Coordinates of C-alpha atoms in Angstrom, one line a residue:
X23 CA 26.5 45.7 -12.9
X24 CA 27.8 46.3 -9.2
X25 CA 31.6 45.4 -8.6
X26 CA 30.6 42.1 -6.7
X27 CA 28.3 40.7 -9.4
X28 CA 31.0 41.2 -11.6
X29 CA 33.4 39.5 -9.5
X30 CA 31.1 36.5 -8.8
X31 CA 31.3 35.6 -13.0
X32 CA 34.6 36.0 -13.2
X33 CA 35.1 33.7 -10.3
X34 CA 32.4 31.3 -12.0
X35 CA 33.8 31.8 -15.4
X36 CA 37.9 31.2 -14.1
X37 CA 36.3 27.8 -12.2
X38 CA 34.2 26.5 -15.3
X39 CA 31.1 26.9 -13.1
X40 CA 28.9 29.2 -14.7
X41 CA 25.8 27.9 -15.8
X42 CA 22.7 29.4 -18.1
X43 CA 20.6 31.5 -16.2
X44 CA 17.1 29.7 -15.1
X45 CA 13.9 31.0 -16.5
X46 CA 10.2 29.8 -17.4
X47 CA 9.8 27.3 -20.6
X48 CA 7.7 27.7 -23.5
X49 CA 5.5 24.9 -24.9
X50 CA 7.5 23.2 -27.0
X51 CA 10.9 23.5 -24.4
X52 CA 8.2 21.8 -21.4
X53 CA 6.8 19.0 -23.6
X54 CA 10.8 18.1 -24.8
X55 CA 12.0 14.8 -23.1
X56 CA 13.9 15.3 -19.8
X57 CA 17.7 14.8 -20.1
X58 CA 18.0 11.9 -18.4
X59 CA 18.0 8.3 -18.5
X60 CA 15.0 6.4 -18.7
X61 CA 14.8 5.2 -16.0
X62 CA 14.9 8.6 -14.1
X63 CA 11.8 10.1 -15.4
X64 CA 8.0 9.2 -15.7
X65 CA 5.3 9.9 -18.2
X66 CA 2.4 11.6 -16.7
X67 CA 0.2 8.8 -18.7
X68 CA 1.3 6.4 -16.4
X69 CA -1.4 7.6 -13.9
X70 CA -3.9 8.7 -16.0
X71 CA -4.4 6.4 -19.1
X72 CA -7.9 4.1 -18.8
X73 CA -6.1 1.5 -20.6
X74 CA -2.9 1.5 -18.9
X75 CA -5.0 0.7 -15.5
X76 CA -7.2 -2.0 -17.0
X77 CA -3.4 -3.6 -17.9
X78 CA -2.6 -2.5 -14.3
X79 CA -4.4 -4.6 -12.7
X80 CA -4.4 -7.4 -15.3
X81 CA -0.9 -7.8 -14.8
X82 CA 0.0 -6.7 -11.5
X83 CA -2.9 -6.6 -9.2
X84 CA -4.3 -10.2 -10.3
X85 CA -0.7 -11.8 -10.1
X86 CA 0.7 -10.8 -7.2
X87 CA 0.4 -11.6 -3.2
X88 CA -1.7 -8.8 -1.4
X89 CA -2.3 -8.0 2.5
X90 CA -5.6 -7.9 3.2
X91 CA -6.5 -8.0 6.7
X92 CA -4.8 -8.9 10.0
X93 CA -5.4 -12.2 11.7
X94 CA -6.6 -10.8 15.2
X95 CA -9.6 -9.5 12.9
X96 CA -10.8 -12.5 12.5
X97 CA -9.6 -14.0 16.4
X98 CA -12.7 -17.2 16.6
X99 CA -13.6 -19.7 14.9
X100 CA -16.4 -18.9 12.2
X101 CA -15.2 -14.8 12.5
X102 CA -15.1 -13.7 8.5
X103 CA -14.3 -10.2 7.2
X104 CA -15.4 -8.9 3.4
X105 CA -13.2 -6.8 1.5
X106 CA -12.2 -6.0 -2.3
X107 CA -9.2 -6.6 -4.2
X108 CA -7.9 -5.7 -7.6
X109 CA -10.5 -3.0 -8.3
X110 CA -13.7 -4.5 -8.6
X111 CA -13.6 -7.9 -6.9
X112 CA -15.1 -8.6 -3.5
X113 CA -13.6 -11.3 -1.2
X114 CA -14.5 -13.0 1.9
X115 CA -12.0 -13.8 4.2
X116 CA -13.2 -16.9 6.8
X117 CA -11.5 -18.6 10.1
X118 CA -13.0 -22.0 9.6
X119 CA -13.7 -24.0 12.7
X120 CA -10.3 -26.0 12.4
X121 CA -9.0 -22.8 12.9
X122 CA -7.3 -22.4 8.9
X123 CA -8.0 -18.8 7.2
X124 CA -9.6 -19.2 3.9
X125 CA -10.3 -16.3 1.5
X126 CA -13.4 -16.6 -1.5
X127 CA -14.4 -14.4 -3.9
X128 CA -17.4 -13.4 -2.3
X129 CA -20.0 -14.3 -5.6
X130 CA -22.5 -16.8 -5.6
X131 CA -22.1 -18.9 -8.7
X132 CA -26.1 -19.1 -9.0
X133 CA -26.4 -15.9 -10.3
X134 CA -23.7 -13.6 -9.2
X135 CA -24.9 -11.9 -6.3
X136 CA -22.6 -11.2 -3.3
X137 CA -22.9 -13.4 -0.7
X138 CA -21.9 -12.2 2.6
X139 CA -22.8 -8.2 2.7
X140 CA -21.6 -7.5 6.1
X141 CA -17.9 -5.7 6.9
X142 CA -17.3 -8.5 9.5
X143 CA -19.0 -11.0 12.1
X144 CA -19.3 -14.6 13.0
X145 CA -20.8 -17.1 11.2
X146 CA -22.1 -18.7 14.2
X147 CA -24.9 -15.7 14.3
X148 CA -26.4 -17.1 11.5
X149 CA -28.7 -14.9 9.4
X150 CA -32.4 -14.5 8.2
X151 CA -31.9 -16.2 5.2
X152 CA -29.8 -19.2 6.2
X153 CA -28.2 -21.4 8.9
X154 CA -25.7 -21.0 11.2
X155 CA -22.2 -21.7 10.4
X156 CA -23.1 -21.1 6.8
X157 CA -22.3 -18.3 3.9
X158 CA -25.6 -17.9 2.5
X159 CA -26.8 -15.5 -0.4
X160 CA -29.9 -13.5 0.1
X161 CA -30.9 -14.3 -2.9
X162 CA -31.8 -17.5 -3.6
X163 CA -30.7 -19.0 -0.3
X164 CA -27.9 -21.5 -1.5
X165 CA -25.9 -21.8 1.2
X166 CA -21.5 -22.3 1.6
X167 CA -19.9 -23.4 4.6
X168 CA -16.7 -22.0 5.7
X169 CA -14.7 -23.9 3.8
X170 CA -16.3 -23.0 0.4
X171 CA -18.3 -25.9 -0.5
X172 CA -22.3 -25.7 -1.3
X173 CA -24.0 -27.3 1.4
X174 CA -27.5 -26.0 0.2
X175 CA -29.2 -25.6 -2.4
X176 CA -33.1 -25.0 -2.5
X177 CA -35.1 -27.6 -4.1
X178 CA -32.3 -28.7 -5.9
X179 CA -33.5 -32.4 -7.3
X180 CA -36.6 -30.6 -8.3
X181 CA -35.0 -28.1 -10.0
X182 CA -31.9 -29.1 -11.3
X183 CA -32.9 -33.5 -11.4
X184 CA -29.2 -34.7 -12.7
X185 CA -27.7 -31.7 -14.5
X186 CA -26.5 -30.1 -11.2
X187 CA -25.7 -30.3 -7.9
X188 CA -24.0 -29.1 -5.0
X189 CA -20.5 -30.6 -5.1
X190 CA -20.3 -28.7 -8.2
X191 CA -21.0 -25.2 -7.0
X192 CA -18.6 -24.4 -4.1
X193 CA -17.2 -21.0 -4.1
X194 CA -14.2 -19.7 -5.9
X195 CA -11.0 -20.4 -3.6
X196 CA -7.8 -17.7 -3.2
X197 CA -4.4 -18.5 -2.9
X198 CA -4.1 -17.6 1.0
X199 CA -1.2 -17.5 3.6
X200 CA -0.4 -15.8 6.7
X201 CA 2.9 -14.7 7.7
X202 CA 4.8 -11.6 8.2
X203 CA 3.8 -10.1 11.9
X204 CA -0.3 -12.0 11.3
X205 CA -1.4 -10.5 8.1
X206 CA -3.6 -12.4 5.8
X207 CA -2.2 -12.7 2.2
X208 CA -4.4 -13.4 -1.1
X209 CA -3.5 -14.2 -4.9
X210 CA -5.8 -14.5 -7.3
X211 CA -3.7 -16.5 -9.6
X212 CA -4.1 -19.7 -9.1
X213 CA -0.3 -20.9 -10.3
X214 CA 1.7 -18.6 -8.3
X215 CA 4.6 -19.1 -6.2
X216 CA 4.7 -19.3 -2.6
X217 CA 4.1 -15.7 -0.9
X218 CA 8.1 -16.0 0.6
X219 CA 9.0 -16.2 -3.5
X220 CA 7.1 -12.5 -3.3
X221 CA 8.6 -11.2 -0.4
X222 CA 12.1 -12.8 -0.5
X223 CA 14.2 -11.1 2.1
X224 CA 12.4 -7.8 2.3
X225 CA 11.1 -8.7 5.7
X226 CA 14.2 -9.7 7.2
X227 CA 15.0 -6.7 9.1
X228 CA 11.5 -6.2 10.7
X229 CA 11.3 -9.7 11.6
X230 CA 12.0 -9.8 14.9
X231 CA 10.0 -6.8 15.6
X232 CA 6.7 -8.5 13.7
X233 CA 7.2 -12.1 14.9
X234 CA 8.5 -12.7 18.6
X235 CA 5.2 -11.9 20.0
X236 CA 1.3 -11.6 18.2
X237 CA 0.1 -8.3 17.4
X238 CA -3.2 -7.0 17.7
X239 CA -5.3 -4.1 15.1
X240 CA -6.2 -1.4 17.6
X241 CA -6.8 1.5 15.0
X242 CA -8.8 1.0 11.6
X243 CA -9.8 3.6 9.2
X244 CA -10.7 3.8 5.4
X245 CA -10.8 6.2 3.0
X246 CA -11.8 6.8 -0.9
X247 CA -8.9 9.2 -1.7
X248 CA -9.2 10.7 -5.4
X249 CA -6.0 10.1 -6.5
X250 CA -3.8 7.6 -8.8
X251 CA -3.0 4.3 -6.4
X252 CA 0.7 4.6 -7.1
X253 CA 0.9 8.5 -5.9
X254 CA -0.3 7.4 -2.9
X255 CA 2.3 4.6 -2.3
X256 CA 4.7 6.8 -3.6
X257 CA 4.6 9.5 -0.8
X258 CA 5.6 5.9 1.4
X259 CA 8.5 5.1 -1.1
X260 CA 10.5 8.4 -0.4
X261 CA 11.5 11.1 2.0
X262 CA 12.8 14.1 0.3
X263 CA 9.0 15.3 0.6
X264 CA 9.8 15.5 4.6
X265 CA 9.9 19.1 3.9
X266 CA 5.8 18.4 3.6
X267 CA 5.7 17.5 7.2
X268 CA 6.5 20.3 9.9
X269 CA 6.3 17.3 12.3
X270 CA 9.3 15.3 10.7
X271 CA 11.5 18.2 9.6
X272 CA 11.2 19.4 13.9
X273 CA 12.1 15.4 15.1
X274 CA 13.4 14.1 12.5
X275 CA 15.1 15.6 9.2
X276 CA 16.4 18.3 11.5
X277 CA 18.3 16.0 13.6
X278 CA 22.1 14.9 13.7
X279 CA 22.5 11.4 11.6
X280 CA 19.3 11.7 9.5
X281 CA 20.9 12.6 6.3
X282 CA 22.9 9.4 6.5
X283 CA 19.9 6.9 6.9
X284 CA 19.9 4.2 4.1
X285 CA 17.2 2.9 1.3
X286 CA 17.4 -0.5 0.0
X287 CA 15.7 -1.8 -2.8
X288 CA 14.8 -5.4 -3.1
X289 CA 13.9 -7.8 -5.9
X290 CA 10.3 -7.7 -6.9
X291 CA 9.8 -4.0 -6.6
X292 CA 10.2 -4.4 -2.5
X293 CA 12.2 -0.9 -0.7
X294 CA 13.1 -0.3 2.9
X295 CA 14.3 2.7 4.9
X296 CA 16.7 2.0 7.6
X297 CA 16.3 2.4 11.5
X298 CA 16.9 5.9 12.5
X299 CA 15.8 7.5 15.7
X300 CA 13.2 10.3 16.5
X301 CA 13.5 12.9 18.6
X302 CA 9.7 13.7 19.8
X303 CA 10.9 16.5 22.3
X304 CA 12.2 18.7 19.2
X305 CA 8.5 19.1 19.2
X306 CA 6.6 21.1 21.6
X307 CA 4.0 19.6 23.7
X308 CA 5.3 16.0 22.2
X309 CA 6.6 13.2 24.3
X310 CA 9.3 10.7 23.9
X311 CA 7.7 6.8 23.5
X312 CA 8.1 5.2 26.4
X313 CA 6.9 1.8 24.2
X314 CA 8.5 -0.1 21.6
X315 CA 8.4 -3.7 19.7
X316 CA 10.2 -6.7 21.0
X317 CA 14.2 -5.9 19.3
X318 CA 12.9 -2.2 18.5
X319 CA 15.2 0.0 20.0
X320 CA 12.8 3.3 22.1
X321 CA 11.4 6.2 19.5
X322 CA 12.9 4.1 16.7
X323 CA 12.0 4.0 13.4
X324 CA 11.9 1.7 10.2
X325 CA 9.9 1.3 7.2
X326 CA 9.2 -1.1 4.5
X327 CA 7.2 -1.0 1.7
X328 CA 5.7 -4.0 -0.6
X329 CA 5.0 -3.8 -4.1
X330 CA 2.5 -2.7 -5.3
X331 CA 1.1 -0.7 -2.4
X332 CA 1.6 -2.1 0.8
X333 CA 3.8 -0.1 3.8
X334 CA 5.0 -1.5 7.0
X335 CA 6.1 1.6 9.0
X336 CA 7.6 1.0 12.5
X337 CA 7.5 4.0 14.4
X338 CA 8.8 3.6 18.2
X339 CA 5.6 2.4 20.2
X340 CA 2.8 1.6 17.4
X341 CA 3.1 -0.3 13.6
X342 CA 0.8 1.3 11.1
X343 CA 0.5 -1.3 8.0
X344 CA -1.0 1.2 5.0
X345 CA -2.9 -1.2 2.5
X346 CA -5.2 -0.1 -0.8
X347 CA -7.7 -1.0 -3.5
X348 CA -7.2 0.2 -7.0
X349 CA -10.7 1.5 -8.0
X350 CA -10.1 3.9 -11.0
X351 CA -7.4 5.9 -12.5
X352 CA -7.6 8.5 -9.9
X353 CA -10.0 6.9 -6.8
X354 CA -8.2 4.5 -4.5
X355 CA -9.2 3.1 -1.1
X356 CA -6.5 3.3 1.2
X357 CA -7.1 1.2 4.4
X358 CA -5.0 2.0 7.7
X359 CA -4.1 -0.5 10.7
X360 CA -2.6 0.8 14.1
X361 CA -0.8 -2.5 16.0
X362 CA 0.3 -2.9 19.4
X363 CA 1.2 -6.0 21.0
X364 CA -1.7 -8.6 21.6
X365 CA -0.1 -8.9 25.4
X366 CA -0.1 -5.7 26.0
X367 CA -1.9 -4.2 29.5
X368 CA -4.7 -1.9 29.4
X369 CA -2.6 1.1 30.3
X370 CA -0.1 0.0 27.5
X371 CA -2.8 -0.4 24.8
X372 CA -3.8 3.3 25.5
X373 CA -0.3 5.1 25.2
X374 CA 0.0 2.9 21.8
X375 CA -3.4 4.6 20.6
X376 CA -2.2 8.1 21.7
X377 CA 1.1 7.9 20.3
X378 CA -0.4 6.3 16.6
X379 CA -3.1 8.3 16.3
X380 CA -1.3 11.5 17.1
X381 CA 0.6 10.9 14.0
X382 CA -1.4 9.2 12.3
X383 CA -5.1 9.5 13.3
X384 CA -7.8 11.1 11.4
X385 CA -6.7 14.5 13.0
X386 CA -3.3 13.7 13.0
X387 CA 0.5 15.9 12.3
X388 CA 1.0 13.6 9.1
X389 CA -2.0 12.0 7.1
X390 CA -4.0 14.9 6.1
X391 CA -1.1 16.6 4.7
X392 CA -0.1 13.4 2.8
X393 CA -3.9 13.5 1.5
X394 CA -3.9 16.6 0.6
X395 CA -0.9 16.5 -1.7
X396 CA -1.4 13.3 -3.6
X397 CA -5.2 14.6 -4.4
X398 CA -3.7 18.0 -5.7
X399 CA -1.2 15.6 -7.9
X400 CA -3.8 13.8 -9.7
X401 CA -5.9 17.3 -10.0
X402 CA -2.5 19.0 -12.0
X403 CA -2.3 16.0 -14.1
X404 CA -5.7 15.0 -15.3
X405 CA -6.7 14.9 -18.7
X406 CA -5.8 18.5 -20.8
X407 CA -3.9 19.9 -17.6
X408 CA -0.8 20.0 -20.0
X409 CA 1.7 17.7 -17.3
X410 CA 4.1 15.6 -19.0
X411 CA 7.0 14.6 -17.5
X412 CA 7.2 13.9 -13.8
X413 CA 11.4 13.6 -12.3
X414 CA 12.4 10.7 -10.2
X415 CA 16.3 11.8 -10.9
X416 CA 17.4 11.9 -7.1
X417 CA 20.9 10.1 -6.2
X418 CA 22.3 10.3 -2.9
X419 CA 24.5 6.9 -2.3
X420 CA 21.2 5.2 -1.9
X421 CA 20.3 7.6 1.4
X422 CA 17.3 9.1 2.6
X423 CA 16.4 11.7 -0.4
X424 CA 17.8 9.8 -3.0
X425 CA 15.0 8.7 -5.0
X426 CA 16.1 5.3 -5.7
X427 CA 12.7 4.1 -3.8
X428 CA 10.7 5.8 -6.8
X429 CA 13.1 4.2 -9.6
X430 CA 12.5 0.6 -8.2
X431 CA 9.1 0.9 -8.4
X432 CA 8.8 1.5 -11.9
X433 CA 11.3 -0.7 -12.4
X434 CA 9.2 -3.8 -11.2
X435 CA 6.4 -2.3 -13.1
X436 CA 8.1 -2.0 -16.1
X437 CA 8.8 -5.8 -16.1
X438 CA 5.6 -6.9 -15.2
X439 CA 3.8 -4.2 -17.8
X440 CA 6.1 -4.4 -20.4
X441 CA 5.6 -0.5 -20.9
X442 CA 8.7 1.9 -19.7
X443 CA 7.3 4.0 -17.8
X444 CA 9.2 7.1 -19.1
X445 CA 7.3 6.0 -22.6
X446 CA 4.4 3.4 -21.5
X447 CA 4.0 3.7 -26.2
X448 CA 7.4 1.8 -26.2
X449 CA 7.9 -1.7 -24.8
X450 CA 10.4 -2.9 -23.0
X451 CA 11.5 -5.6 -25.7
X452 CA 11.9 -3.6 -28.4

């Protein structure tokens, strides 16, 4: 042993700092518990477990208020947009001509076909099959107007005489509001709160920024990404992975300050990252935003995320809202929104595109590295990889890398599951 290595473990040794040497586990050392608190750790079955996902959206995804689309999506009279939420169940979202958004479950209680099959349009178009102004099913032709009721149904005395008729057969209503910078919120339970219950004060420090002036969707893209739904919120819900991003270590993490930037948790399972600024000429060929949001000071930043996977992220000219579908234990569709400001000029509305999409865009610094990772995630943890115990154990006085984003998430699921997540066997009551 050379003269300095023996120095350094007498040095260690004399401080009561020397620690066991690292080295590789055996089976039965990698499958043992993690040292930690519960609360601090995850079991791997949390993302893979068929029955843990049918409770999943049992208990979460059909109780709470979701985003769905934006209101500048639907900007007349008679405009409607189709969609799915909760895994399997499609929904029609509808501007009735008094101007109110309504959201259905887009089924036709004849005999359960879907009723309006396009992505979006207006109802004033009409359709082969039925009259304008109406929902009508293909099938059979019975016919909804936009606010839900049955306005036709074919041969109905002949058919149905007394038994049946059209006030009885209107389509199934959501729980819908709109709030928080024009997005269109659903429930699907029927005896829920008010959506501000759900948010609280989450949205507080983005208000100004999402509600002096209308916003407008200039960017949409979807994607069926083969992953776990909560992986993908989860790269949203904390930053020590800016190491992933070449991008964010140069203008961001790399900077003076960013170490210090703050993550609060809110009730509900709600978590926001404070304002920091980025430094886009760190960079090269980048450009500082010469755009922002009303109160948004320029090349800003702030985030916010909504249980159970929803992320506002506020990023000096351009808002991308981040939305998803559960559809299995490892296939989710993630749907991403760019926003500028509805008053924005020509010339404005084109730096806002250039500046999202640069980040963000399909051939963007960020995205495909995020989609890359979650989808090598769920590939090392499927069924007879051998992954057991996943660490969430960061603490950092609630700052950037702490992982305290991680912990209340699974926290709020916890409650609403009544698994731990560290254990989803055990329940929370016993």
């Amino acid at each position: 042993m050379s003269s300095q290595s023996v120095a350094a473990e007498r040095h260690a040794a004399e401080n009561g700092t020397q620690s066991k040497q690292g080295r590789a586990r055996n089976l039965a050392e990698w499958s043992q518990r993690p040292n930690l608190p519960d609360t601090h750790y995850l079991d791997t079955r949390v993302y893979t477990d068929l029955a843990i996902y049918d409770e999943e959206i049992d208990k979460i995804w059909n109780k709470v208020w979701l985003p769905i689309c934006h209101e500048s999506e639907l900007s007349a009279p008679l405009d409607f947009r189709t969609s799915g939420v909760a895994g399997t169940k499609p929904i029609v979202v509808v501007r009735g001509a008094d101007n109110k958004i309504r959201s259905f479950l887009n089924v036709c209680p004849h005999r359960g076909n879907i009723v309006m099959r396009a992505p979006a349009g207006n109802l004033g178009e009409g359709s082969p099959s039925g009259n304008p102004r109406n929902m009508t099913c293909m099938f059979h032709g019975w016919q909804f107007d936009a606010t839900g009721r049955c306005v036709e149904i074919p041969r109905e005395k002949a058919g149905y005489q007394d038994r049946l008729c059209k006030a009885q057969m209107g389509l199934r209503e959501l729980r819908t509001e709109v709030a928080h910078g024009g997005f269109v919120w659903v429930n699907l339970d029927d005896n829920c709160g008010p959506l501000a219950d759900f948010t609280g004060n989450a949205f507080d420090f983005m208000a100004t920024e999402l509600d002096t002036v209308p916003l407008e969707v200039f960017h949409y893209q979807k994607a069926v990404v083969r992953t776990n739904f909560k992986l993908w919120h989860e790269t949203s819900r904390e930053f020590y992975h800016d190491y992933l991003h070449y991008h964010n270590r140069a203008t961001g993490m790399l900077q003076k300050g960013y170490f210090d930037r703050k993550y609060t948790a809110f009730p509900n399972g709600h978590a926001a990252t404070g304002l920091t600024s980025i430094t886009y000429d760190a960079y090269e060929g980048a450009k500082d935003r010469g755009l922002t949001f009303p109160g948004m000071p320029l090349n800003g930043w702030k985030q916010l995320n909504i249980f159970p996977g929803c992320t506002y992220s506020l990023r000096a000219s351009c808002l991308r809202v981040s939305v998803m579908t559960p559809i299995s234990t490892d296939k989710v569709l993630i749907e991403i929104r760019g926003f500028g400001l509805k008053e924005d000029t020509p010339e404005e509305r084109r730096e806002r595109i250039l500046d999202h999409d640069t980040i963000w865009g399909p051939f963007g610094r960020n995205l495909h590295e995020d989609l890359l990772v979650v989808q090598n995630q769920s590939i090392a943890m499927r069924e007879g990889s051998g992954s057991k115990y996943l660490v969430m154990a960061r603490e950092e006085n609630n700052t950037i890398h702490d992982e305290i984003g991680l912990r209340s998430y699974y926290e709020e699921w916890s409650r609403l599951m009544g698994r731990l997540a560290c254990d989803p066997s055990r329940r929370t009551d016993e």
